[in-house]
GROMACS .gro file of C-alpha atoms in nm:
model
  394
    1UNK     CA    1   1.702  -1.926  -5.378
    2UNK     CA    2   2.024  -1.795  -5.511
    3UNK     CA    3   2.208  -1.555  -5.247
    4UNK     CA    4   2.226  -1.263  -5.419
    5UNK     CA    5   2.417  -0.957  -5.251
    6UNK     CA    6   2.221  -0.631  -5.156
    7UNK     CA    7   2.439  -0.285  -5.142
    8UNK     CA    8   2.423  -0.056  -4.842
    9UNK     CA    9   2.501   0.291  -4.770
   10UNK     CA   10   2.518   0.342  -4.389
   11UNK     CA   11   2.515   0.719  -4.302
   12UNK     CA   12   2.677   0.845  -3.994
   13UNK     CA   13   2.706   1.197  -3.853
   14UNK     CA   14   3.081   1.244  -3.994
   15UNK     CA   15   3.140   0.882  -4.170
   16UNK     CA   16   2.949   0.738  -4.479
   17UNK     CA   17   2.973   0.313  -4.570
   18UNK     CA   18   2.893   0.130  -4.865
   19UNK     CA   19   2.917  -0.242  -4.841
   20UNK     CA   20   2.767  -0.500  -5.069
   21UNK     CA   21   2.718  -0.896  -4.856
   22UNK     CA   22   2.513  -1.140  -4.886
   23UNK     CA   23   2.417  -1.414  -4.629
   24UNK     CA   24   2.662  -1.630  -4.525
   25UNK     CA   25   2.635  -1.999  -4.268
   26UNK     CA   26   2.575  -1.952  -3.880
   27UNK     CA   27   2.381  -1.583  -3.914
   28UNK     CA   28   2.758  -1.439  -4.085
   29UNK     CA   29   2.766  -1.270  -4.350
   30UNK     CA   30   2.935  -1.290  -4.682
   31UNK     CA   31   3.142  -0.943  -4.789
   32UNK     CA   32   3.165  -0.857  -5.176
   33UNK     CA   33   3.314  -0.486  -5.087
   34UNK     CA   34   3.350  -0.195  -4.886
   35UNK     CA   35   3.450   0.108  -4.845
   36UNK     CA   36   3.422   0.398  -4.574
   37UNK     CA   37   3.473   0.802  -4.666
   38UNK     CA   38   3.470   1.119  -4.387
   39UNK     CA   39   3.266   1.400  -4.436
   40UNK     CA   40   3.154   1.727  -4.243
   41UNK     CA   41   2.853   1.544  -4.097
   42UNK     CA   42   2.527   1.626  -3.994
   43UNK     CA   43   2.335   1.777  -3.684
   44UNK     CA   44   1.909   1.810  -3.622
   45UNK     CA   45   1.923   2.083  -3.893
   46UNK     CA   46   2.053   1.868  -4.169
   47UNK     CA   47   2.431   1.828  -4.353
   48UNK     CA   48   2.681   2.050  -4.273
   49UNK     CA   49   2.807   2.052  -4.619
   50UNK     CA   50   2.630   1.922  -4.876
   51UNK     CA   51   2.897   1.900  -5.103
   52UNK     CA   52   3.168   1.704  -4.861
   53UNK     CA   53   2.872   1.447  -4.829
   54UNK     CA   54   2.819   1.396  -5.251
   55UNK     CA   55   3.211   1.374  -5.226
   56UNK     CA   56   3.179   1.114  -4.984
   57UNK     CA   57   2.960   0.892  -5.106
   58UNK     CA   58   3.083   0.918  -5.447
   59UNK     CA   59   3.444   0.770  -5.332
   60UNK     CA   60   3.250   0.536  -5.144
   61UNK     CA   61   3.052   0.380  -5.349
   62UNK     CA   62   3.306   0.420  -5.666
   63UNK     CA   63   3.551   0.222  -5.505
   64UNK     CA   64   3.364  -0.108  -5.453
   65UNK     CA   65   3.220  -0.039  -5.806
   66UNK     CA   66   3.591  -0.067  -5.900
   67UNK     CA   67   3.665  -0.417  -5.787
   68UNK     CA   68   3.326  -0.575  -5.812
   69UNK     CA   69   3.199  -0.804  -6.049
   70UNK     CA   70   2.910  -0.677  -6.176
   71UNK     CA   71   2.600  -0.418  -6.202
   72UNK     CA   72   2.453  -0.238  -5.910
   73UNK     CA   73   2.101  -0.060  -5.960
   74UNK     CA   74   1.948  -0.147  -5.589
   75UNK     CA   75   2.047   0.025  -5.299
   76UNK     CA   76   1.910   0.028  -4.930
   77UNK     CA   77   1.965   0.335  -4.750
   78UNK     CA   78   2.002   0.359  -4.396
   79UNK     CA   79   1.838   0.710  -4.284
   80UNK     CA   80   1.982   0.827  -3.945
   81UNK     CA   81   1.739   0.864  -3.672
   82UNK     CA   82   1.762   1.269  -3.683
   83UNK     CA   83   1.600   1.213  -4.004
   84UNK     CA   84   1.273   0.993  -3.909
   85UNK     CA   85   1.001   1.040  -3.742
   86UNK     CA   86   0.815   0.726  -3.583
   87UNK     CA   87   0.444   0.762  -3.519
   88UNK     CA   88   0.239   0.478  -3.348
   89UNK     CA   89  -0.065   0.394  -3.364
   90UNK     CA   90  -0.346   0.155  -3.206
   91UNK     CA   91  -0.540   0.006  -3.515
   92UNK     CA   92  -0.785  -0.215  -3.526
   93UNK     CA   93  -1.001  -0.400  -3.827
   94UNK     CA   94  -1.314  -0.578  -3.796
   95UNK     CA   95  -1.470  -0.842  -3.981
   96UNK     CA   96  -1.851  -0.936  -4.090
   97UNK     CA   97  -1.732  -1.318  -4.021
   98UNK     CA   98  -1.514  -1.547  -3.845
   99UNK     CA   99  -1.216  -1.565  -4.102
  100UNK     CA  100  -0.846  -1.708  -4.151
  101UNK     CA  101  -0.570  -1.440  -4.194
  102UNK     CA  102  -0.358  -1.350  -4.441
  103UNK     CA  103  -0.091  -1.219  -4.531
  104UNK     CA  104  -0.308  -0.941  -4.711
  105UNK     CA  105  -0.535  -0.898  -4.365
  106UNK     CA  106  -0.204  -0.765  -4.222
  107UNK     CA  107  -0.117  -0.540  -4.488
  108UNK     CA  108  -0.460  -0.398  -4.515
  109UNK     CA  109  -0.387  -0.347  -4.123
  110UNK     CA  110  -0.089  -0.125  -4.205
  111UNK     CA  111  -0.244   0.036  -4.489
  112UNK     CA  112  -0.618   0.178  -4.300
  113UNK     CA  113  -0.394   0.278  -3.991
  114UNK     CA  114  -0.159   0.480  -4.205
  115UNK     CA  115  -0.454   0.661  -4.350
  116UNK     CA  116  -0.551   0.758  -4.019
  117UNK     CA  117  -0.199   0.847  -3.919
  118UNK     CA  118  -0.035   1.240  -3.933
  119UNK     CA  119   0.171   1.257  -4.235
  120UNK     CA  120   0.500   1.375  -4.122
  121UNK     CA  121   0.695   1.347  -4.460
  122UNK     CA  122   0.748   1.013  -4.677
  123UNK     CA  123   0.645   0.647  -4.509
  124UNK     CA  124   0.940   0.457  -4.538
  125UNK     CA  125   0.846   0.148  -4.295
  126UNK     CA  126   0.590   0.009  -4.116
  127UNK     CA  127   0.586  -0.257  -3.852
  128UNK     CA  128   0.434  -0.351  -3.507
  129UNK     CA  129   0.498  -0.382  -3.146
  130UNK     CA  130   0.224  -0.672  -3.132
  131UNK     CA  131  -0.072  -0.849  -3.253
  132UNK     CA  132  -0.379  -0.890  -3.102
  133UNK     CA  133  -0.712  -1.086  -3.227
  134UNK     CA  134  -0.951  -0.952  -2.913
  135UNK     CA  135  -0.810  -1.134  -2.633
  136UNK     CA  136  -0.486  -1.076  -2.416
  137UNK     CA  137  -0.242  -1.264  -2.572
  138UNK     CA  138   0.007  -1.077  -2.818
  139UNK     CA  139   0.178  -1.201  -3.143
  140UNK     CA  140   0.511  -1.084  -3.220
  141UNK     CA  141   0.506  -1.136  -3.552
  142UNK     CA  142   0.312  -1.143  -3.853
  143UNK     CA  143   0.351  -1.495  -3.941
  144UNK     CA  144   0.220  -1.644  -3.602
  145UNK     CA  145  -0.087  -1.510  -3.748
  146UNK     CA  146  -0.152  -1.648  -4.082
  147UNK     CA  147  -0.426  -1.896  -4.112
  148UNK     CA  148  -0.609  -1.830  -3.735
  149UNK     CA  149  -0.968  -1.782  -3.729
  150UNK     CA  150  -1.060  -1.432  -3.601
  151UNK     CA  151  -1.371  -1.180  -3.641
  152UNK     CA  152  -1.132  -0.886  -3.501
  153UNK     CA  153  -0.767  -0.787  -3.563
  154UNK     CA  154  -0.553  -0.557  -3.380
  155UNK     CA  155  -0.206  -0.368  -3.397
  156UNK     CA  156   0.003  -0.166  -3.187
  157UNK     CA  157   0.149  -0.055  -3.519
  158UNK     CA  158   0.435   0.175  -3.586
  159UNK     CA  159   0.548   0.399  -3.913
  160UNK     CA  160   0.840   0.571  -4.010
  161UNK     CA  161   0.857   0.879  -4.154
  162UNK     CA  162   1.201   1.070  -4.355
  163UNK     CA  163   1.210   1.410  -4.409
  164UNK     CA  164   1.163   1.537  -4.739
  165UNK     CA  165   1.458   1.702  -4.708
  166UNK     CA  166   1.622   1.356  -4.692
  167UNK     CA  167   1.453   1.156  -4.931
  168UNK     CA  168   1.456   1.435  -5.210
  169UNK     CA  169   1.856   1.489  -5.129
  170UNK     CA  170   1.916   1.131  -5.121
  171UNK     CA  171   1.698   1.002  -5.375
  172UNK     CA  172   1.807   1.249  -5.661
  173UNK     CA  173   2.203   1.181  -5.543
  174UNK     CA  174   2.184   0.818  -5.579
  175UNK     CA  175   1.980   0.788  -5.892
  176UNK     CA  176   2.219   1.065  -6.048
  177UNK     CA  177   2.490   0.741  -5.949
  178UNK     CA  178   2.323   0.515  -6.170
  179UNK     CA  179   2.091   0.334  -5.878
  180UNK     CA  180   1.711   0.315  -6.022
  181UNK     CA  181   1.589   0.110  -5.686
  182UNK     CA  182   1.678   0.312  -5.431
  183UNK     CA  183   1.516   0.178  -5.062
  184UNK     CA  184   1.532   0.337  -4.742
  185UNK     CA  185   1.558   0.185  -4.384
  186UNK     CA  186   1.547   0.328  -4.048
  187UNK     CA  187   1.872   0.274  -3.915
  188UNK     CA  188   1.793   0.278  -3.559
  189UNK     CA  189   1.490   0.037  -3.652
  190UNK     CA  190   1.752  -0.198  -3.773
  191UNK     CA  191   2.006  -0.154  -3.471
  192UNK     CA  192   1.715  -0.241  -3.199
  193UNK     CA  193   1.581  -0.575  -3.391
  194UNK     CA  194   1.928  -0.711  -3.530
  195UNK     CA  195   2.158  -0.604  -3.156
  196UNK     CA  196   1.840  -0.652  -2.877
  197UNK     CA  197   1.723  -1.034  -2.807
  198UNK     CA  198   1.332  -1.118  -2.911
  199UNK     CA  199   1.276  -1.180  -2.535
  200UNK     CA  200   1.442  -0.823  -2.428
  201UNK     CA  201   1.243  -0.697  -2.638
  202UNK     CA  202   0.908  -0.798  -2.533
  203UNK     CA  203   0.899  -0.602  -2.274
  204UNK     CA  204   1.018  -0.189  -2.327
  205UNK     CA  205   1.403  -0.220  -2.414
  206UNK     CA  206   1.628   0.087  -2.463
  207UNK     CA  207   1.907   0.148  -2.758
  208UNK     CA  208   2.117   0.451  -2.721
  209UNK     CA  209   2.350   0.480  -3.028
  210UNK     CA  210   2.627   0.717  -2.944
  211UNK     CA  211   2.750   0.891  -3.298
  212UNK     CA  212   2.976   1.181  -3.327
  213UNK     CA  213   2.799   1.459  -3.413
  214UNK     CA  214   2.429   1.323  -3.315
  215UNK     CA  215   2.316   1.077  -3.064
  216UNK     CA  216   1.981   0.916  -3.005
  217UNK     CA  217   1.792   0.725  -2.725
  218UNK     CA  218   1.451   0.501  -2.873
  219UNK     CA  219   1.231   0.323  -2.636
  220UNK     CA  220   1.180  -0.046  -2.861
  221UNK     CA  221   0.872  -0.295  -2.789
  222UNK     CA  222   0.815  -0.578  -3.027
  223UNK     CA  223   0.937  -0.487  -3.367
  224UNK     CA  224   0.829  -0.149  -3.329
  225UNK     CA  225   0.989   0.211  -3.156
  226UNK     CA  226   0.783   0.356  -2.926
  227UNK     CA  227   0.945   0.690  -2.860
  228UNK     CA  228   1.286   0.850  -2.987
  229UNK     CA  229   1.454   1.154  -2.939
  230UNK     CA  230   1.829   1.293  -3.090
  231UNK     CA  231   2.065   1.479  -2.963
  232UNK     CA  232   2.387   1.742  -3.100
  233UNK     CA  233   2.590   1.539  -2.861
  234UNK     CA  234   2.810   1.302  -2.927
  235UNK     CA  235   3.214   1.257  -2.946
  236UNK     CA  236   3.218   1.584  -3.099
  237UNK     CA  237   3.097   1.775  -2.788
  238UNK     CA  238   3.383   1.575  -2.577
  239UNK     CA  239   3.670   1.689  -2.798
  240UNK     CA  240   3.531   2.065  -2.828
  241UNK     CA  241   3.555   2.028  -2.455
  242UNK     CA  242   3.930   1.910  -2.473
  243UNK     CA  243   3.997   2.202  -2.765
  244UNK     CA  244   3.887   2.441  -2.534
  245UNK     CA  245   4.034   2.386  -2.215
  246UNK     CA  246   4.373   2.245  -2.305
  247UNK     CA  247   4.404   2.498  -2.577
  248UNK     CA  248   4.492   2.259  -2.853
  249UNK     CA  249   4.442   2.151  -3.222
  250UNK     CA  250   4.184   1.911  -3.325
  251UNK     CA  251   4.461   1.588  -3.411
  252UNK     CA  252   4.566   1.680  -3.052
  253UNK     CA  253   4.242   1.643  -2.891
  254UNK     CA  254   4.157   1.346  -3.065
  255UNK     CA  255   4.475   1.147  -2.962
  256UNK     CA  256   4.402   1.285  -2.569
  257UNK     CA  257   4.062   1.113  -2.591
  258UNK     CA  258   4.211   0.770  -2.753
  259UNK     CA  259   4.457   0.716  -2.536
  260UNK     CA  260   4.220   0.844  -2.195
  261UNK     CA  261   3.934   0.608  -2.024
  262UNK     CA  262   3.702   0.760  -1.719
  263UNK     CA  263   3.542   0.388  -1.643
  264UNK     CA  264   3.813   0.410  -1.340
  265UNK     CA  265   3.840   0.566  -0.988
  266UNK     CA  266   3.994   0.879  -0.886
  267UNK     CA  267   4.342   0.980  -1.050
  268UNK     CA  268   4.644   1.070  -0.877
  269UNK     CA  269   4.648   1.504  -0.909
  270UNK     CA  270   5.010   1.486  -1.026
  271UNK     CA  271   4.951   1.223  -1.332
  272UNK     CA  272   5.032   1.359  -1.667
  273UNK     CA  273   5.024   1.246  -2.025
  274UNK     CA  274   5.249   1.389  -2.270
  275UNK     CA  275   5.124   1.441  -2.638
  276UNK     CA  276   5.349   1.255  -2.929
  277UNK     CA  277   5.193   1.516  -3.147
  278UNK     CA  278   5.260   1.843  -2.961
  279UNK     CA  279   5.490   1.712  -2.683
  280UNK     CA  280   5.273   1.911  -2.456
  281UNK     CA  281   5.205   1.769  -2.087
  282UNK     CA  282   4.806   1.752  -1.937
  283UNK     CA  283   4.677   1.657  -1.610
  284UNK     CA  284   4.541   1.321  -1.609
  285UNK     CA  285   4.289   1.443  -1.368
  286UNK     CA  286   4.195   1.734  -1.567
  287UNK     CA  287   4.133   1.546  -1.903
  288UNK     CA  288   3.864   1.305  -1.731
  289UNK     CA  289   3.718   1.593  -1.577
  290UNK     CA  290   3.668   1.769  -1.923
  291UNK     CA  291   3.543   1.420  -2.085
  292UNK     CA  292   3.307   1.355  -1.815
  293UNK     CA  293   3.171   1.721  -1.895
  294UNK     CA  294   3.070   1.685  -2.260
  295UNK     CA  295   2.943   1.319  -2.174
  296UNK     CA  296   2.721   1.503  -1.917
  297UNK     CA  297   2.545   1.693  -2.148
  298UNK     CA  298   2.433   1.376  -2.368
  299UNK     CA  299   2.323   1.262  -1.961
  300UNK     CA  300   2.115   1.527  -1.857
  301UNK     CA  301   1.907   1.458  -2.208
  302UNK     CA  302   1.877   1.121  -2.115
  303UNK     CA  303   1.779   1.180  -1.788
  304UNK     CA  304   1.507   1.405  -1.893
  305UNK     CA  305   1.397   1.160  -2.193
  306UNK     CA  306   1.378   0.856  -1.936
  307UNK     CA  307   1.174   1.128  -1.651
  308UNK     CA  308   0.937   1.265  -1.959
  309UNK     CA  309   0.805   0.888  -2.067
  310UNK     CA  310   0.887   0.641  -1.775
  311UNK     CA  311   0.840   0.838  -1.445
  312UNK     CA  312   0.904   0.550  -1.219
  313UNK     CA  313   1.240   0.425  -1.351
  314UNK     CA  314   1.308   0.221  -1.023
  315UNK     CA  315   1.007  -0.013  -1.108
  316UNK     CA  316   1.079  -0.356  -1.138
  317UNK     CA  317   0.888  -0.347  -1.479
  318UNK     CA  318   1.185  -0.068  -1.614
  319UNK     CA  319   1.505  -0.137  -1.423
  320UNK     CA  320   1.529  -0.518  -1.562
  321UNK     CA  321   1.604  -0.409  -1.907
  322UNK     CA  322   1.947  -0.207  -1.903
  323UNK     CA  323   2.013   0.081  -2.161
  324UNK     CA  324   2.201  -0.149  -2.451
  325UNK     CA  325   2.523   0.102  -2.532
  326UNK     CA  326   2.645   0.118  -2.928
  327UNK     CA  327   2.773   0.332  -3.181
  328UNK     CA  328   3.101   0.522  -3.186
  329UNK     CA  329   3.096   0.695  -2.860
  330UNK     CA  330   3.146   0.371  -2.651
  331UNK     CA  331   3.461   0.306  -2.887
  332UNK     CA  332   3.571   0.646  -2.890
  333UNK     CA  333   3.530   0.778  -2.550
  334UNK     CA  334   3.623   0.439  -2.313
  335UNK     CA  335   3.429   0.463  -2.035
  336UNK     CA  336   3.155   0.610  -2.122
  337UNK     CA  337   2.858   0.316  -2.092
  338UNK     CA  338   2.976   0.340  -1.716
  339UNK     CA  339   2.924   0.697  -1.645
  340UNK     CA  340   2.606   0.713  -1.833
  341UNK     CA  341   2.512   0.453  -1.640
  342UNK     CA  342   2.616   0.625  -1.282
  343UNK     CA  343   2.483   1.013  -1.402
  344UNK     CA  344   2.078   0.864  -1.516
  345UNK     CA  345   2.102   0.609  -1.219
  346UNK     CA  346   2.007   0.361  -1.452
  347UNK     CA  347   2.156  -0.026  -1.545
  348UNK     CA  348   2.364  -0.015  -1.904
  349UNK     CA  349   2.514  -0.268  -2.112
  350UNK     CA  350   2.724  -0.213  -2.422
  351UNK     CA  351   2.604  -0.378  -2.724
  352UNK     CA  352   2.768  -0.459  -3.079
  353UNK     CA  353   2.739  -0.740  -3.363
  354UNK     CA  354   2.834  -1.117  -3.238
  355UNK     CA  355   3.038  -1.091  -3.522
  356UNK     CA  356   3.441  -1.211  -3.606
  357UNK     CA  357   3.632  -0.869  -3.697
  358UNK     CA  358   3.281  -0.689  -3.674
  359UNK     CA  359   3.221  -0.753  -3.294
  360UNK     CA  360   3.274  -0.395  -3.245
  361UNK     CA  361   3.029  -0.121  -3.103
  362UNK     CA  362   3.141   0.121  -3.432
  363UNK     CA  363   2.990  -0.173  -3.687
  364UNK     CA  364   2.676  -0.182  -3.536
  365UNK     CA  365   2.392   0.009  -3.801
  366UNK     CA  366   2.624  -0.132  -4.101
  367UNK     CA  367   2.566  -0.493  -4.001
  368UNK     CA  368   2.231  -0.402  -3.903
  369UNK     CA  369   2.110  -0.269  -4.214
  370UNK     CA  370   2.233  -0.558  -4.434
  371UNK     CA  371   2.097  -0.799  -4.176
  372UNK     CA  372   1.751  -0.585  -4.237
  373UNK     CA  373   1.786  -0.548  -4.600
  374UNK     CA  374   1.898  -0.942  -4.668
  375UNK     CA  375   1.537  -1.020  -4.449
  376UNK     CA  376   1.384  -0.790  -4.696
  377UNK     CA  377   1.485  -0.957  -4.975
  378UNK     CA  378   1.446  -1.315  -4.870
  379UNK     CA  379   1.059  -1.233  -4.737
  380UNK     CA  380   1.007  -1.107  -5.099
  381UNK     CA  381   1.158  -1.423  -5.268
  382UNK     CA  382   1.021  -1.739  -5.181
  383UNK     CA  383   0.855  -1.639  -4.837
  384UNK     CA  384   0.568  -1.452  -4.947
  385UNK     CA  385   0.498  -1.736  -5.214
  386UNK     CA  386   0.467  -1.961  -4.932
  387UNK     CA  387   0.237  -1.726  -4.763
  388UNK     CA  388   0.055  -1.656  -5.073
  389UNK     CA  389  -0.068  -2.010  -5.045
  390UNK     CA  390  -0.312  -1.873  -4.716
  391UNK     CA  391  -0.438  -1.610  -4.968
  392UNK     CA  392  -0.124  -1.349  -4.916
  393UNK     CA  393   0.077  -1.157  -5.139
  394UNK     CA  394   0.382  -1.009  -5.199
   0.00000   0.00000   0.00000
């Protein structure tokens, strides 16, 4: 199969990506281009500006077209969690005889349990926690499936919705760009399967991706989410905090919280740091004070998340699985895994791609989403012609 490159467009709440890869030896990954633009962001309600995010992408995407060899027309989009809305949903499918499944069993699967699902906007993805086929043992995947003899197939299925809102914006942006294939992916969806083990995750794991505008918590079993929830806090709460108290401009604030880390003990009260930019002098103390503050906001919503859906979080069942810690916040504000983990009283673990020169918490949805998209591709090259020899089809 010839290793073509797929284009991405990773979307963060104040940062937007494009990279084109490909596959490369040992699960790396080949780079063709990229390119990464700032922009106003995004909260729960949508884009700040509108415009700032056309810019964005725009540059973005314009400079790799600049150096690269070649025509894009396919693009996979990754949509932000505050823009999808997962829905699960027990399904099962019965047959008049003992039969051997296919690949187009499964996708009838998905496609009778989506009738019976609430719409809540445009299906993007489907895809399951488990298999069943009547007894207690669960299949992970798909393909452990094909060719079994079963009267009776179930799925803890999951879909993802995105907003109309989204797709219309999106969709109508991109294709204005020249792209007439333009795919979407959930980008938390992506994050949970390419960062958390197969073995965490058979059994409920946790991904919190720390942006900086938004951040969200999902609850991940099997291939599927379970539950998710966002949050307006991120990095951006933290420096309003530092704005605020200190008094300061915004290139101030932001070189107070690079240079600061609240993983340690207690501070001596007369420790100060003096700004390069401003020459100003703060307390020591008094800066991991007001960073611990706006981190405890993104706690408390945690805390309530983890209360609402898993009551008993000092089960043995829960408390094996740590919170797995990525996105910009765990770059951006050092420290924080720890006190997340010390305000929800719960085990954490930062997470980021096992990567050379990516191996950082801030690359995590990029490489995710060309990890997802490349899988994409190859299952509709020359793995669902294998599979179309049990009767399956692409």
């Amino acid at each position: 199969m010839k290793n073509e490159s797929v284009a991405i467009l990773d979307i963060r709440s104040n940062e937007v990506s494009f990279l084109l890869g490909a596959k490369g030896v040992n699960n790396t990954f080949v780079y063709k281009g990229r390119h990464s633009e700032k922009y106003e962001g995004y909260c729960l309600d949508g884009f700040f500006d509108e415009e700032s995010f056309r810019r964005a992408v725009a540059r973005a995407i314009g400079t790799v077209q600049q150096t690269y060899q070649g025509q894009i027309t396919s693009i996979h989009v990754g949509v932000p969690s505050a823009f999808v809305s997962a829905v699960t949903k027990g399904h099962t499918m019965s047959f008049y005889s003992k039969r051997k499944l296919t690949a187009q069993d499964i996708d009838a699967l998905y496609e009778s349990g989506l009738n019976d699902s609430p719409m809540q906007g445009r299906c993007i993805r489907q895809s399951a926690m488990y298999f069943t086929l009547g007894d207690n043992r669960k299949y992970f995947t798909a393909e452990e499936l094909y060719g079994m003899p079963t009267t009776m197939l179930k799925g803890a299925l999951c879909y993802y919705f995105v907003s109309e809102y989204f797709y219309l914006f999106i969709t109508e942006l991109l294709e204005n760009m020249g792209f007439t294939d333009v795919k979407f992916i959930p980008s938390t969806l992506a994050q949970s399967i390419y960062l958390l083990p197969e073995k965490k995750r058979e059994g409920y794991a946790f991904l919190l991706d720390i942006g900086f505008v938004t951040s969200s918590i999902s609850v991940v079993y099997g291939n599927g989410i379970v539950h998710e929830e966002n949050f307006n806090c991120g990095i951006a709460s933290v420096l309003v905090g530092l704005i605020k108290t200190f008094e300061i401009d915004f290139p101030v604030a932001e070189e107070i919280l690079a240079i600061s880390n609240i993983s340690g003990g207690n501070v001596p009260k007369d420790l100060t740091y003096t700004s390069e930019l401003s020459g100003q002098s703060f307390s020591v103390q008094m800066i991991n004070e007001v960073i611990k503050q706006g981190l405890d906001e993104l706690c408390e919503r945690i805390d309530v998340f983890l209360r609402r859906y898993y009551h008993d979080q000092s089960s043995g069942a829960m408390s094996v699985n740590p919170i797995s810690v990525t996105g910009e916040g765990v770059s951006g504000i050092k420290g924080a895994t720890e006190h997340i983990a010390k305000r929800v009283s719960w085990l954490t673990e930062t997470v980021y791609p096992d990567l050379p020169y990516y191996d950082k918490p801030t690359c995590s949805s990029r490489i995710a989403l060309l990890n997802m998209a490349i899988a994409d591709q190859k299952k509709k090259g020359f793995l669902s012609r294998i599979f179309s020899k049990f009767g399956g089809n692409n």
